[in-house]
Coordinates of C-alpha atoms in Angstrom, one line a residue:
Q6 CA -103.5 31.0 35.8
V7 CA -104.7 34.3 35.2
G8 CA -102.3 34.5 31.2
N9 CA -99.8 37.5 32.6
P10 CA -97.3 38.0 29.8
G11 CA -93.9 37.7 30.7
T12 CA -91.3 39.8 30.1
S13 CA -88.1 40.0 27.6
V14 CA -84.6 38.6 29.0
T15 CA -81.4 38.6 27.8
T16 CA -78.1 36.9 28.7
S17 CA -74.8 38.6 28.5
N18 CA -72.4 38.5 26.4
F19 CA -70.2 35.4 24.9
E20 CA -67.8 33.9 22.8
V21 CA -68.3 31.3 20.8
E22 CA -64.7 30.5 19.2
T23 CA -63.8 26.8 17.7
Y24 CA -60.4 28.0 16.0
R25 CA -58.1 25.5 16.4
P26 CA -54.1 27.1 17.4
Q27 CA -51.6 26.9 15.4
A28 CA -48.1 26.4 16.0
T29 CA -45.2 27.0 13.5
L30 CA -41.8 25.0 13.7
T31 CA -38.7 26.9 13.0
I32 CA -34.9 25.7 13.4
T33 CA -31.6 27.6 12.8
I34 CA -27.9 26.2 12.5
A35 CA -25.4 29.0 14.0
Q36 CA -22.6 27.4 12.2
G37 CA -24.8 28.4 8.8
T38 CA -23.6 24.2 7.5
E39 CA -26.1 23.1 5.1
Y40 CA -26.1 19.8 3.2
D41 CA -29.0 19.6 -0.2
G42 CA -30.3 22.4 1.1
K43 CA -31.4 21.1 4.3
A44 CA -30.5 22.7 7.8
A45 CA -28.0 19.8 9.0
L46 CA -26.1 19.9 11.9
K47 CA -22.0 18.5 12.1
P48 CA -19.8 18.4 15.8
G49 CA -19.4 21.3 17.3
D50 CA -22.9 22.7 15.5
N51 CA -25.5 23.7 17.5
G52 CA -29.0 25.0 15.9
T53 CA -32.2 26.9 18.1
L54 CA -35.8 25.8 17.6
R55 CA -38.1 27.9 17.3
V56 CA -41.8 27.3 18.1
V57 CA -44.6 30.2 17.5
F58 CA -48.2 30.0 19.5
S59 CA -51.0 31.6 16.9
D60 CA -55.3 31.8 16.5
P61 CA -54.2 33.0 13.7
E62 CA -53.3 36.1 15.7
P63 CA -50.0 35.2 18.0
L64 CA -51.8 33.9 20.9
T65 CA -50.5 33.2 24.7
V66 CA -49.8 29.6 25.2
S67 CA -48.3 29.3 28.9
N68 CA -49.2 25.6 29.5
F69 CA -46.5 24.0 27.2
H70 CA -43.5 22.5 27.8
F71 CA -40.7 20.7 25.7
D72 CA -42.6 17.6 26.6
N73 CA -45.2 18.1 24.0
I74 CA -42.4 17.9 21.2
T75 CA -41.2 15.1 19.6
V76 CA -37.5 15.3 18.5
T77 CA -35.6 13.1 16.5
E78 CA -32.8 10.7 18.3
F79 CA -30.2 12.9 16.7
V80 CA -30.2 15.8 19.0
N81 CA -30.5 16.6 22.1
V82 CA -32.9 19.6 22.9
S83 CA -32.7 22.2 26.0
T84 CA -35.5 23.2 27.6
M85 CA -38.0 25.7 26.0
T86 CA -38.1 29.1 27.5
S87 CA -39.9 32.0 27.1
L88 CA -40.9 35.6 27.5
D89 CA -43.8 36.2 26.0
N90 CA -45.3 32.5 25.8
I91 CA -45.8 33.0 22.1
T92 CA -42.6 32.3 20.7
W93 CA -40.4 29.3 22.9
E94 CA -36.8 28.8 22.3
G95 CA -34.8 26.0 23.3
I96 CA -30.8 24.9 21.6
F97 CA -30.7 21.4 19.6
T98 CA -26.8 20.4 19.6
P99 CA -26.0 16.6 17.4
V100 CA -25.8 13.5 19.4
D101 CA -22.1 11.7 18.9
N102 CA -23.0 9.0 17.0
S103 CA -19.0 9.1 16.1
T104 CA -19.0 5.1 17.5
G105 CA -20.9 3.3 14.7
N106 CA -22.8 2.1 16.8
F107 CA -26.5 2.7 16.1
T108 CA -28.3 1.1 13.6
G109 CA -32.1 1.4 12.5
S110 CA -34.3 4.4 13.0
Q111 CA -31.2 5.9 13.9
S112 CA -28.1 4.8 11.2
Q113 CA -26.1 7.2 9.5
S114 CA -28.6 6.7 6.4
N115 CA -31.6 7.6 8.2
S116 CA -30.0 11.0 9.5
Y117 CA -29.6 11.3 5.9
S118 CA -32.6 10.5 3.8
S119 CA -35.3 10.5 6.5
N120 CA -37.0 13.5 7.7
V121 CA -35.0 14.1 10.5
K122 CA -37.0 16.9 12.1
F123 CA -39.4 17.9 15.4
S124 CA -43.1 17.5 15.1
M125 CA -45.7 18.4 17.7
D126 CA -48.7 16.4 18.1
D127 CA -52.9 16.5 17.6
D128 CA -53.7 17.1 21.0
S129 CA -50.0 17.9 22.4
F130 CA -51.2 22.0 23.0
R131 CA -54.4 23.8 23.9
D132 CA -55.4 27.2 24.7
H133 CA -56.0 29.4 27.0
K134 CA -59.6 28.4 26.0
G135 CA -58.5 24.5 25.9
N136 CA -59.1 24.3 22.1
P137 CA -56.6 21.7 21.0
G138 CA -53.5 22.2 18.8
D139 CA -53.1 21.1 15.3
D140 CA -50.0 19.3 14.6
A141 CA -47.2 20.7 13.2
D142 CA -43.9 19.4 11.8
S143 CA -39.8 22.1 11.2
P144 CA -38.0 21.5 8.4
S145 CA -36.0 18.6 7.9
F146 CA -32.7 18.7 8.5
V147 CA -29.0 16.6 8.4
V148 CA -27.0 15.4 11.0
D149 CA -23.8 13.4 10.8
T150 CA -20.7 13.2 13.0
K151 CA -19.3 10.6 12.3
P152 CA -15.9 10.4 11.0
P153 CA -16.2 9.5 7.2
Y154 CA -13.7 6.5 7.0
V155 CA -12.5 4.1 3.8
T156 CA -14.3 0.9 2.9
K157 CA -13.0 0.0 -0.1
V158 CA -10.4 -0.2 -3.3
T159 CA -10.9 -1.5 -6.6
L160 CA -8.6 -2.4 -9.4
N161 CA -10.3 -2.3 -13.1
D162 CA -8.8 -3.4 -16.1
G163 CA -11.4 -2.1 -18.4
L164 CA -13.4 -4.6 -18.0
L165 CA -14.5 -5.3 -14.4
D166 CA -13.6 -4.5 -11.2
L167 CA -12.0 -6.4 -8.7
D168 CA -12.1 -5.1 -4.7
D169 CA -10.6 -4.9 -1.4
T170 CA -13.2 -5.0 1.1
L171 CA -10.5 -4.6 3.8
D172 CA -11.6 -7.6 5.7
G173 CA -7.8 -9.1 5.2
S174 CA -8.2 -11.3 2.9
A175 CA -5.9 -8.8 0.7
P176 CA -7.7 -10.1 -2.9
F177 CA -4.6 -8.6 -4.6
T178 CA -1.1 -10.3 -3.2
N179 CA 0.3 -12.3 -5.6
R180 CA -2.1 -11.3 -8.5
C181 CA -0.8 -9.8 -11.6
I182 CA -2.3 -6.6 -12.5
P183 CA -2.3 -5.2 -15.5
V184 CA -0.7 -1.3 -15.9
H185 CA -3.6 0.0 -17.5
S186 CA -5.7 -0.5 -14.3
N187 CA -7.4 2.9 -12.7
I188 CA -7.9 2.5 -9.0
K189 CA -11.0 3.5 -7.3
V190 CA -12.0 4.1 -3.8
T191 CA -14.7 3.8 -2.1
F192 CA -15.9 5.5 1.4
D193 CA -18.7 4.7 3.7
Y194 CA -20.9 7.5 3.2
I195 CA -21.0 10.6 0.3
M196 CA -18.2 13.1 0.1
Q197 CA -17.5 15.8 -0.4
A198 CA -16.4 15.7 -3.9
S199 CA -14.3 18.7 -3.5
S200 CA -11.6 17.6 -1.2
I201 CA -10.6 14.2 -3.4
I202 CA -8.0 15.6 -5.2
A203 CA -5.2 13.2 -7.3
N204 CA -2.2 15.0 -8.7
G205 CA -2.2 16.5 -11.7
V206 CA -0.6 16.4 -14.9
N207 CA 3.0 17.3 -14.4
R208 CA 2.7 16.4 -10.9
T209 CA 4.8 13.9 -9.9
D210 CA 4.8 15.9 -5.6
C211 CA 2.7 14.2 -4.0
V212 CA 0.2 16.6 -2.9
G213 CA -3.5 14.6 -3.3
T214 CA -5.6 13.4 -0.7
I215 CA -5.7 10.6 -2.6
Q216 CA -2.6 9.6 -3.3
V217 CA -0.5 6.7 -5.6
S218 CA 3.5 5.4 -5.2
S219 CA 5.0 3.3 -5.6
D220 CA 8.5 4.6 -3.7
N221 CA 6.5 5.0 -0.6
F222 CA 5.5 7.7 -2.0
S223 CA 8.6 9.9 -1.8
S224 CA 7.5 11.0 -6.2
C225 CA 3.2 10.4 -6.7
V226 CA 1.8 8.4 -9.7
E227 CA 0.6 12.3 -12.4
M228 CA -3.4 12.1 -13.7
P229 CA -4.7 14.1 -16.0
N230 CA -6.3 17.4 -14.9
D231 CA -9.5 17.0 -16.0
H232 CA -9.1 14.2 -13.2
A233 CA -7.1 16.4 -10.7
N234 CA -10.6 15.6 -8.9
P235 CA -11.1 12.2 -9.7
T236 CA -14.3 10.9 -11.4
A237 CA -17.4 10.5 -8.8
S238 CA -20.1 7.9 -8.6
A239 CA -22.0 6.8 -6.0
N240 CA -23.6 10.0 -4.6
N241 CA -20.3 10.5 -4.7
T242 CA -19.2 8.1 -2.8
T243 CA -16.7 5.9 -4.8
F244 CA -14.0 8.7 -6.7
E245 CA -12.0 7.1 -9.7
L246 CA -8.3 7.2 -10.5
D247 CA -6.9 7.6 -13.7
P248 CA -3.2 8.1 -14.6
V249 CA -1.7 9.8 -17.1
D250 CA 0.1 6.9 -18.7
N251 CA 0.3 3.2 -17.3
L252 CA 1.7 2.2 -14.3
S253 CA 5.0 1.5 -14.3
Y254 CA 6.1 -2.5 -15.3
D255 CA 7.0 -4.3 -12.3
A256 CA 6.4 -2.3 -9.8
T257 CA 4.7 -2.5 -6.4
Y258 CA 1.7 0.6 -5.9
Q259 CA 0.7 1.6 -2.5
I260 CA -2.3 3.9 -2.0
R261 CA -3.0 6.9 0.6
V262 CA -6.2 9.0 1.6
E263 CA -4.9 12.2 4.4
N264 CA -6.9 12.5 7.0
G265 CA -7.6 16.4 8.9
G266 CA -7.7 19.4 7.8
D267 CA -6.3 19.5 4.7
G268 CA -8.0 15.6 3.5
V269 CA -10.7 13.6 2.4
K270 CA -13.5 15.2 4.0
D271 CA -17.4 13.8 3.4
A272 CA -20.3 15.8 2.5
L273 CA -20.6 17.9 6.1
G274 CA -17.3 18.7 6.5
N275 CA -16.2 15.8 8.8
A276 CA -12.8 14.9 8.4
M277 CA -11.1 11.5 8.4
T278 CA -9.8 10.7 11.5
S279 CA -6.3 8.8 11.1
Q280 CA -4.8 8.7 7.2
F281 CA -5.7 5.5 5.2
N282 CA -3.6 3.5 3.8
H283 CA -3.3 0.3 1.7
S284 CA -1.6 -2.4 3.4
G285 CA 0.1 -4.9 0.8
G286 CA -0.6 -2.0 -2.1
F287 CA -0.6 -4.1 -5.6
R288 CA 2.5 -5.2 -8.0
T289 CA 1.9 -4.6 -11.6
S290 CA 2.4 -7.1 -14.3
A291 CA 6.2 -7.8 -15.4
F292 CA 7.8 -5.6 -18.0
P293 CA 8.0 -7.6 -21.5
S294 CA 11.1 -8.4 -22.0
S295 CA 12.4 -8.6 -25.0
S296 CA 11.9 -11.3 -28.1
P297 CA 14.4 -14.1 -27.5
T298 CA 16.9 -15.9 -30.4
S299 CA 15.1 -19.5 -29.2
G300 CA 12.8 -21.3 -28.4
V301 CA 10.5 -20.3 -25.3
F302 CA 8.5 -23.0 -23.0
V303 CA 5.2 -20.2 -22.1
A304 CA 2.3 -21.8 -18.9
V305 CA -0.8 -19.7 -18.4
G306 CA -3.0 -19.5 -15.5
E307 CA -5.2 -18.2 -12.5
Y308 CA -5.7 -14.5 -12.5
G309 CA -4.9 -14.3 -16.2
T310 CA -0.9 -13.9 -16.1
T311 CA 1.2 -15.8 -18.6
F312 CA 4.8 -16.9 -17.5
R313 CA 8.2 -17.1 -20.1
S314 CA 11.3 -19.3 -20.0
I315 CA 13.9 -19.3 -22.2
D316 CA 16.0 -21.4 -21.3
N317 CA 14.0 -24.6 -21.2
G318 CA 11.9 -24.5 -19.0
T319 CA 15.0 -23.7 -15.8
S320 CA 14.1 -20.1 -15.1
W321 CA 10.8 -18.9 -15.6
D322 CA 10.1 -14.0 -16.2
N323 CA 8.0 -12.7 -13.5
G324 CA 3.9 -12.9 -14.3
T325 CA 2.1 -9.6 -17.5
C326 CA -1.3 -10.1 -17.5
L327 CA -3.6 -8.3 -19.7
F328 CA -6.9 -9.0 -16.6
L329 CA -7.2 -9.3 -13.4
N330 CA -9.5 -12.1 -12.8
N331 CA -9.9 -14.3 -17.0
T332 CA -8.2 -17.2 -15.7
L333 CA -6.2 -18.8 -18.8
R334 CA -6.9 -22.2 -19.1
G335 CA -4.7 -22.9 -22.2
V336 CA -2.2 -22.2 -24.4
G337 CA -1.4 -22.7 -28.3
F338 CA 1.2 -21.8 -30.4
G339 CA 1.5 -21.8 -34.5
N340 CA 3.3 -19.0 -37.3
N341 CA 5.1 -17.7 -35.2
T342 CA 2.2 -16.3 -32.7
F343 CA 1.0 -17.9 -29.4
L344 CA -2.5 -17.2 -28.2
A345 CA -4.3 -18.3 -24.7
A346 CA -7.8 -18.1 -23.8
G347 CA -10.1 -19.2 -20.4
D348 CA -12.6 -18.0 -18.7
S349 CA -14.6 -15.2 -20.2
G350 CA -13.7 -16.7 -23.8
K351 CA -12.1 -14.1 -24.4
I352 CA -8.4 -15.1 -26.6
I353 CA -4.8 -13.3 -26.4
R354 CA -2.8 -13.4 -28.8
S355 CA 1.2 -12.4 -29.5
T356 CA 3.7 -12.4 -32.2
D357 CA 7.2 -11.3 -30.6
N358 CA 7.7 -15.2 -28.6
A359 CA 5.2 -14.0 -25.3
S360 CA 7.6 -11.0 -24.4
S361 CA 3.6 -9.3 -25.1
W362 CA -0.1 -9.2 -25.8
S363 CA -3.2 -8.6 -27.3
I364 CA -6.9 -8.9 -27.6
S365 CA -7.6 -11.2 -30.4
A366 CA -11.3 -11.6 -30.1
S367 CA -14.0 -12.6 -27.2
T368 CA -16.7 -15.1 -27.4
S369 CA -19.5 -16.2 -24.7
Q370 CA -17.9 -19.8 -24.2
Y371 CA -15.3 -21.4 -21.8
L372 CA -12.2 -22.1 -23.7
D373 CA -10.0 -24.2 -22.3
A374 CA -7.2 -25.4 -25.9
F375 CA -5.9 -25.0 -28.1
T376 CA -4.2 -26.5 -31.1
F377 CA -2.4 -25.5 -34.5
G378 CA -2.5 -27.8 -37.2
S379 CA -2.1 -27.0 -40.9
N380 CA -2.3 -23.5 -41.0
T381 CA -4.5 -23.7 -38.7
F382 CA -5.5 -22.7 -35.0
N383 CA -8.8 -24.8 -33.8
A384 CA -9.5 -24.0 -29.8
V385 CA -12.5 -26.0 -28.0
G386 CA -14.7 -24.9 -24.9
T387 CA -17.8 -25.5 -23.1
S388 CA -21.0 -27.3 -24.6
G389 CA -19.3 -28.3 -27.6
Y390 CA -18.4 -25.3 -29.4
T391 CA -15.1 -25.1 -31.1
F392 CA -13.3 -21.8 -32.9
N393 CA -10.7 -21.9 -35.9
S394 CA -8.6 -19.6 -38.0
F395 CA -7.0 -19.5 -41.0
D396 CA -5.2 -16.2 -39.8
N397 CA -3.0 -16.7 -37.5
G398 CA -6.0 -16.2 -34.3
S399 CA -6.3 -12.3 -35.3
T400 CA -10.3 -13.1 -36.5
W401 CA -12.1 -16.8 -35.2
N402 CA -14.9 -19.0 -37.2
S403 CA -17.2 -20.1 -35.0
R404 CA -18.3 -23.5 -35.2
R405 CA -20.1 -26.4 -32.9
T406 CA -19.7 -30.3 -32.8
P407 CA -22.3 -32.7 -33.0
S408 CA -24.5 -32.8 -29.7
S409 CA -24.5 -36.3 -27.8
G410 CA -27.5 -38.7 -29.0
S411 CA -31.8 -37.8 -29.3
P412 CA -33.2 -37.7 -27.2
Y413 CA -31.6 -35.4 -24.3
N414 CA -29.5 -33.9 -27.8
Y415 CA -26.6 -33.2 -25.1
Y416 CA -23.5 -30.6 -26.5
R417 CA -20.9 -31.7 -24.2
N418 CA -18.2 -30.1 -23.0
I419 CA -15.1 -30.0 -24.8
G420 CA -11.2 -30.1 -23.0
A421 CA -8.8 -31.1 -25.0
V422 CA -7.3 -31.3 -29.0
S423 CA -4.6 -32.3 -31.5
F424 CA -4.1 -32.3 -34.4
G425 CA -1.8 -34.9 -37.3
N426 CA -2.0 -37.0 -39.8
N427 CA -3.7 -33.8 -41.0
T428 CA -6.9 -34.8 -38.6
F429 CA -8.0 -32.9 -35.8
V430 CA -9.1 -34.9 -32.9
A431 CA -11.1 -33.2 -29.8
V432 CA -12.1 -35.2 -26.9
G433 CA -14.4 -33.9 -23.5
Q434 CA -17.0 -35.1 -21.1
S435 CA -18.0 -38.3 -20.5
G436 CA -15.9 -39.5 -22.9
K437 CA -16.9 -37.4 -25.8
I438 CA -14.7 -37.7 -29.5
V439 CA -14.8 -35.7 -32.6
R440 CA -12.7 -35.8 -35.1
S441 CA -12.7 -32.9 -37.9
T442 CA -10.8 -33.8 -41.9
D443 CA -11.9 -30.0 -42.5
N444 CA -8.9 -27.9 -40.1
G445 CA -11.9 -27.7 -37.8
T446 CA -14.7 -26.8 -40.4
S447 CA -17.3 -29.4 -39.2
W448 CA -16.8 -32.3 -37.0
S449 CA -18.1 -36.2 -37.2
N450 CA -19.2 -37.4 -33.4
V451 CA -16.0 -40.9 -32.9
T452 CA -18.3 -41.6 -29.5
S453 CA -21.3 -39.3 -28.9
G454 CA -20.7 -38.9 -25.3
Y455 CA -23.5 -40.9 -24.4
S456 CA -24.6 -44.1 -24.0
P457 CA -23.2 -46.3 -24.9
Y458 CA -19.9 -45.6 -24.1
P459 CA -17.3 -47.9 -26.1
Y460 CA -14.1 -46.8 -24.2
G461 CA -16.2 -45.5 -20.3
N462 CA -17.7 -42.6 -19.5
N463 CA -15.0 -40.9 -18.4
N464 CA -14.7 -37.3 -18.7
L465 CA -11.5 -37.2 -20.5
K466 CA -9.0 -34.5 -19.9
G467 CA -6.5 -34.5 -23.1
V468 CA -4.8 -35.6 -26.0
S469 CA -1.9 -35.4 -27.6
F470 CA -0.5 -37.4 -31.1
G471 CA 3.2 -38.8 -32.0
N472 CA 4.1 -41.9 -34.2
N473 CA 1.1 -41.9 -36.1
T474 CA -0.8 -42.1 -33.4
F475 CA -3.6 -40.1 -30.9
V476 CA -3.5 -41.1 -27.1
A477 CA -6.0 -40.0 -24.8
V478 CA -5.8 -39.4 -20.9
G479 CA -8.2 -38.6 -18.1
I480 CA -10.8 -39.4 -15.1
S481 CA -9.6 -42.2 -13.1
G482 CA -6.3 -42.5 -14.3
E483 CA -7.7 -43.4 -18.4
I484 CA -5.8 -44.1 -21.5
I485 CA -7.0 -44.9 -24.4
R486 CA -5.7 -44.6 -28.2
S487 CA -6.1 -44.5 -32.0
T488 CA -3.5 -45.3 -34.5
D489 CA -6.6 -45.5 -37.1
Y490 CA -6.4 -40.9 -36.8
G491 CA -9.3 -40.9 -34.2
S492 CA -11.5 -43.2 -36.1
S493 CA -12.0 -46.0 -33.4
W494 CA -9.9 -46.0 -30.3
D495 CA -8.1 -49.1 -27.9
N496 CA -8.2 -48.6 -23.7
V497 CA -5.3 -49.2 -22.6
T498 CA -4.8 -50.5 -18.9
S499 CA -3.3 -47.5 -16.9
T500 CA -0.6 -47.7 -13.8
S501 CA -2.8 -45.1 -11.4
P502 CA -6.3 -46.0 -12.4
S503 CA -7.5 -44.2 -9.1
R504 CA -5.1 -41.0 -9.4
D505 CA -7.1 -38.5 -12.1
L506 CA -4.5 -38.1 -15.3
Q507 CA -5.4 -34.0 -16.6
G508 CA -2.4 -33.5 -20.0
V509 CA -0.6 -35.9 -22.0
S510 CA 1.7 -34.8 -24.5
F511 CA 4.6 -36.8 -27.0
G512 CA 8.9 -36.2 -27.7
N513 CA 11.2 -38.1 -28.3
N514 CA 9.5 -41.1 -28.9
T515 CA 7.3 -40.6 -25.5
F516 CA 4.0 -40.4 -24.3
V517 CA 4.1 -38.9 -20.8
A518 CA 1.2 -38.5 -19.2
V519 CA 0.4 -36.2 -15.7
G520 CA -2.1 -35.5 -13.6
E521 CA -3.3 -35.6 -9.5
S522 CA -1.1 -35.6 -6.6
G523 CA 1.8 -35.3 -8.7
R524 CA 1.1 -38.3 -10.8
I525 CA 3.7 -38.7 -14.4
Q526 CA 4.0 -41.6 -16.4
R527 CA 5.4 -42.4 -19.5
S528 CA 5.5 -44.4 -22.2
T529 CA 8.0 -45.2 -25.1
D530 CA 6.0 -47.6 -27.6
N531 CA 2.9 -45.3 -28.4
G532 CA 1.0 -45.6 -25.5
T533 CA 0.5 -49.4 -25.4
S534 CA 2.2 -49.5 -22.6
W535 CA 2.6 -47.3 -18.9
S536 CA 5.0 -46.4 -16.1
N537 CA 5.5 -44.3 -13.6
M538 CA 7.4 -42.0 -13.1
T539 CA 8.2 -40.0 -9.7
S540 CA 8.1 -36.3 -9.5
N541 CA 8.8 -35.9 -6.3
V542 CA 5.6 -33.4 -6.1
L543 CA 2.1 -33.6 -4.5
N544 CA 0.6 -30.7 -6.2
D545 CA -1.8 -31.9 -9.2
F546 CA -0.5 -31.4 -12.1
R547 CA -3.1 -29.5 -15.1
E548 CA -0.2 -29.8 -18.7
V549 CA 3.1 -31.4 -19.8
T550 CA 4.3 -30.2 -22.7
F551 CA 7.4 -31.1 -25.1
G552 CA 10.4 -28.8 -26.3
N553 CA 14.1 -28.6 -26.9
N554 CA 14.7 -32.5 -26.2
T555 CA 12.7 -30.7 -22.7
F556 CA 9.3 -31.7 -20.7
V557 CA 8.2 -29.4 -18.8
A558 CA 5.1 -30.0 -16.5
V559 CA 2.9 -27.5 -14.7
G560 CA 0.1 -27.7 -11.8
L561 CA -1.2 -26.2 -8.6
E562 CA 0.3 -23.6 -6.3
G563 CA 2.7 -22.6 -9.4
R564 CA 4.6 -25.7 -9.4
I565 CA 6.4 -26.6 -12.5
V566 CA 8.5 -29.9 -13.0
R567 CA 11.1 -30.4 -16.0
S568 CA 12.3 -33.6 -17.5
T569 CA 15.7 -33.8 -20.3
D570 CA 15.6 -37.4 -19.9
N571 CA 12.1 -37.9 -22.0
G572 CA 10.0 -38.2 -18.6
T573 CA 12.6 -40.2 -16.9
S574 CA 13.8 -38.0 -14.4
W575 CA 11.8 -34.9 -12.8
N576 CA 13.1 -32.0 -11.3
S577 CA 11.4 -28.8 -10.0
V578 CA 11.8 -25.3 -11.1
T579 CA 11.2 -21.9 -9.4
S580 CA 7.6 -20.5 -11.0
G581 CA 7.7 -16.4 -9.1
T582 CA 4.6 -17.8 -8.4
S583 CA 1.6 -19.9 -5.7
N584 CA -1.3 -19.5 -7.7
E585 CA -2.5 -22.3 -10.3
L586 CA -0.7 -23.1 -13.7
Y587 CA -3.1 -25.1 -16.2
G588 CA -1.7 -24.8 -19.4
V589 CA 2.0 -24.9 -20.9
I590 CA 3.6 -25.2 -24.4
F591 CA 6.6 -24.4 -26.3
G592 CA 7.4 -22.2 -29.4
E593 CA 9.9 -22.2 -32.2

């Protein structure tokens, strides 16, 4: 320790490098397929994945391996190769998802909407100094190798859609289709709109990729020029066809969608594998025949269909309709005008003996029945609402019957109405009875439809007038009668207390009531006593009417029976429908 000074020492040079290496991922599709600005793959396409490393200068990464890349489930990638360990390339091809077995993250929907891409995680590669690389992604792209197919055919009557989801339920079968209906075809996924082509105007040869025909495609329905490419909606999955003119009356139409190279294609150009033919098709409304010179019976029912007989109910025209799915529950006649309404609250009107119909009005209530008297129509329906018209159904006034007693103030449904001796009488839920002596402008309770129930609490379903007597019928065979214009009522002993009665009518000094399981009863003493008649029908009857010395009753499964001997004997007739009929009326 003598204090000698030390000499300076310098290490050799060394480098400090903390820059994280970068990877740039790019893709190119050899066929140039694109969707919405993105690269895309369809069957037969292939793409190149290129990975370039930098630091930020070009950087050699010799330990890079294909497993360093996270590969989307939609593609297969060949082994990555490189000539300089800076740029690596591999070929990728789409996985066949045409079987439709892919779900979840590998579903067709996710292929379009998710970020389908290649990616590299943090530290999935390192430079030669051992610095971990940053994460990196390729641009997103689309894969779709599944051929498109039709999922639904829809008819639209201007008010609502009626769908056939092709599940075998065949909702168009046994249904009257309005001739003004439009037709929609829906595919499983996004379509190439330019491939969806219908016939243009003045083209009746079948040249489009979607065709509509009533003669097995010997000719096809014309479409306006602006609908030669049908209107697209729902992200180019649904296409609507609007014929130049209405469809033809009383015709069965089929829909065909073409496949193959000249057929419809999805967004990436995939063609359908087989031609689509809409099995069964649909049948349009019968042609409105000329007005008869004598009286006419009119029946209404399920799906808004009307039927007409001009030979006292012996035979019936095929059904006509304005709606696809608005069941008609009641029909009335007066002053050479027929009116009908039902579930939709829409009232339809005919002034040519039910040859043709038009919409008269729309209400917010279901309507069940009509009657006519003193130059006034009255309609009744749900929640105590009634509507009256003084101009043969052209315009309507909304009314409401009194509520049903404190403290609940129930507005009972009204199901039937009749007219006699300048008095309208309506009956309904829980024994509710109301009457009006001012043509339905105001109503007063005879019974409130709430306790106490002077004539029982069964729902009353029908009411009729004859020989200065009102007769009402209802559930559990209930029959009541009034001889003082509906002010008070007497209970009558039913011959079928276990069977519901749905309707009642009067003619030739005879009341006839109809109901459950083909039940028919008649009275020839103004409703005081009743006898059971044989109908040989097991279906429920819904309504009965009288005209031209003939009673006609209608009911479930299109059942119609008639009697020409004042209800003593009955014969079944063919209605032309298996759908339910709810109302029937006779018009002079």
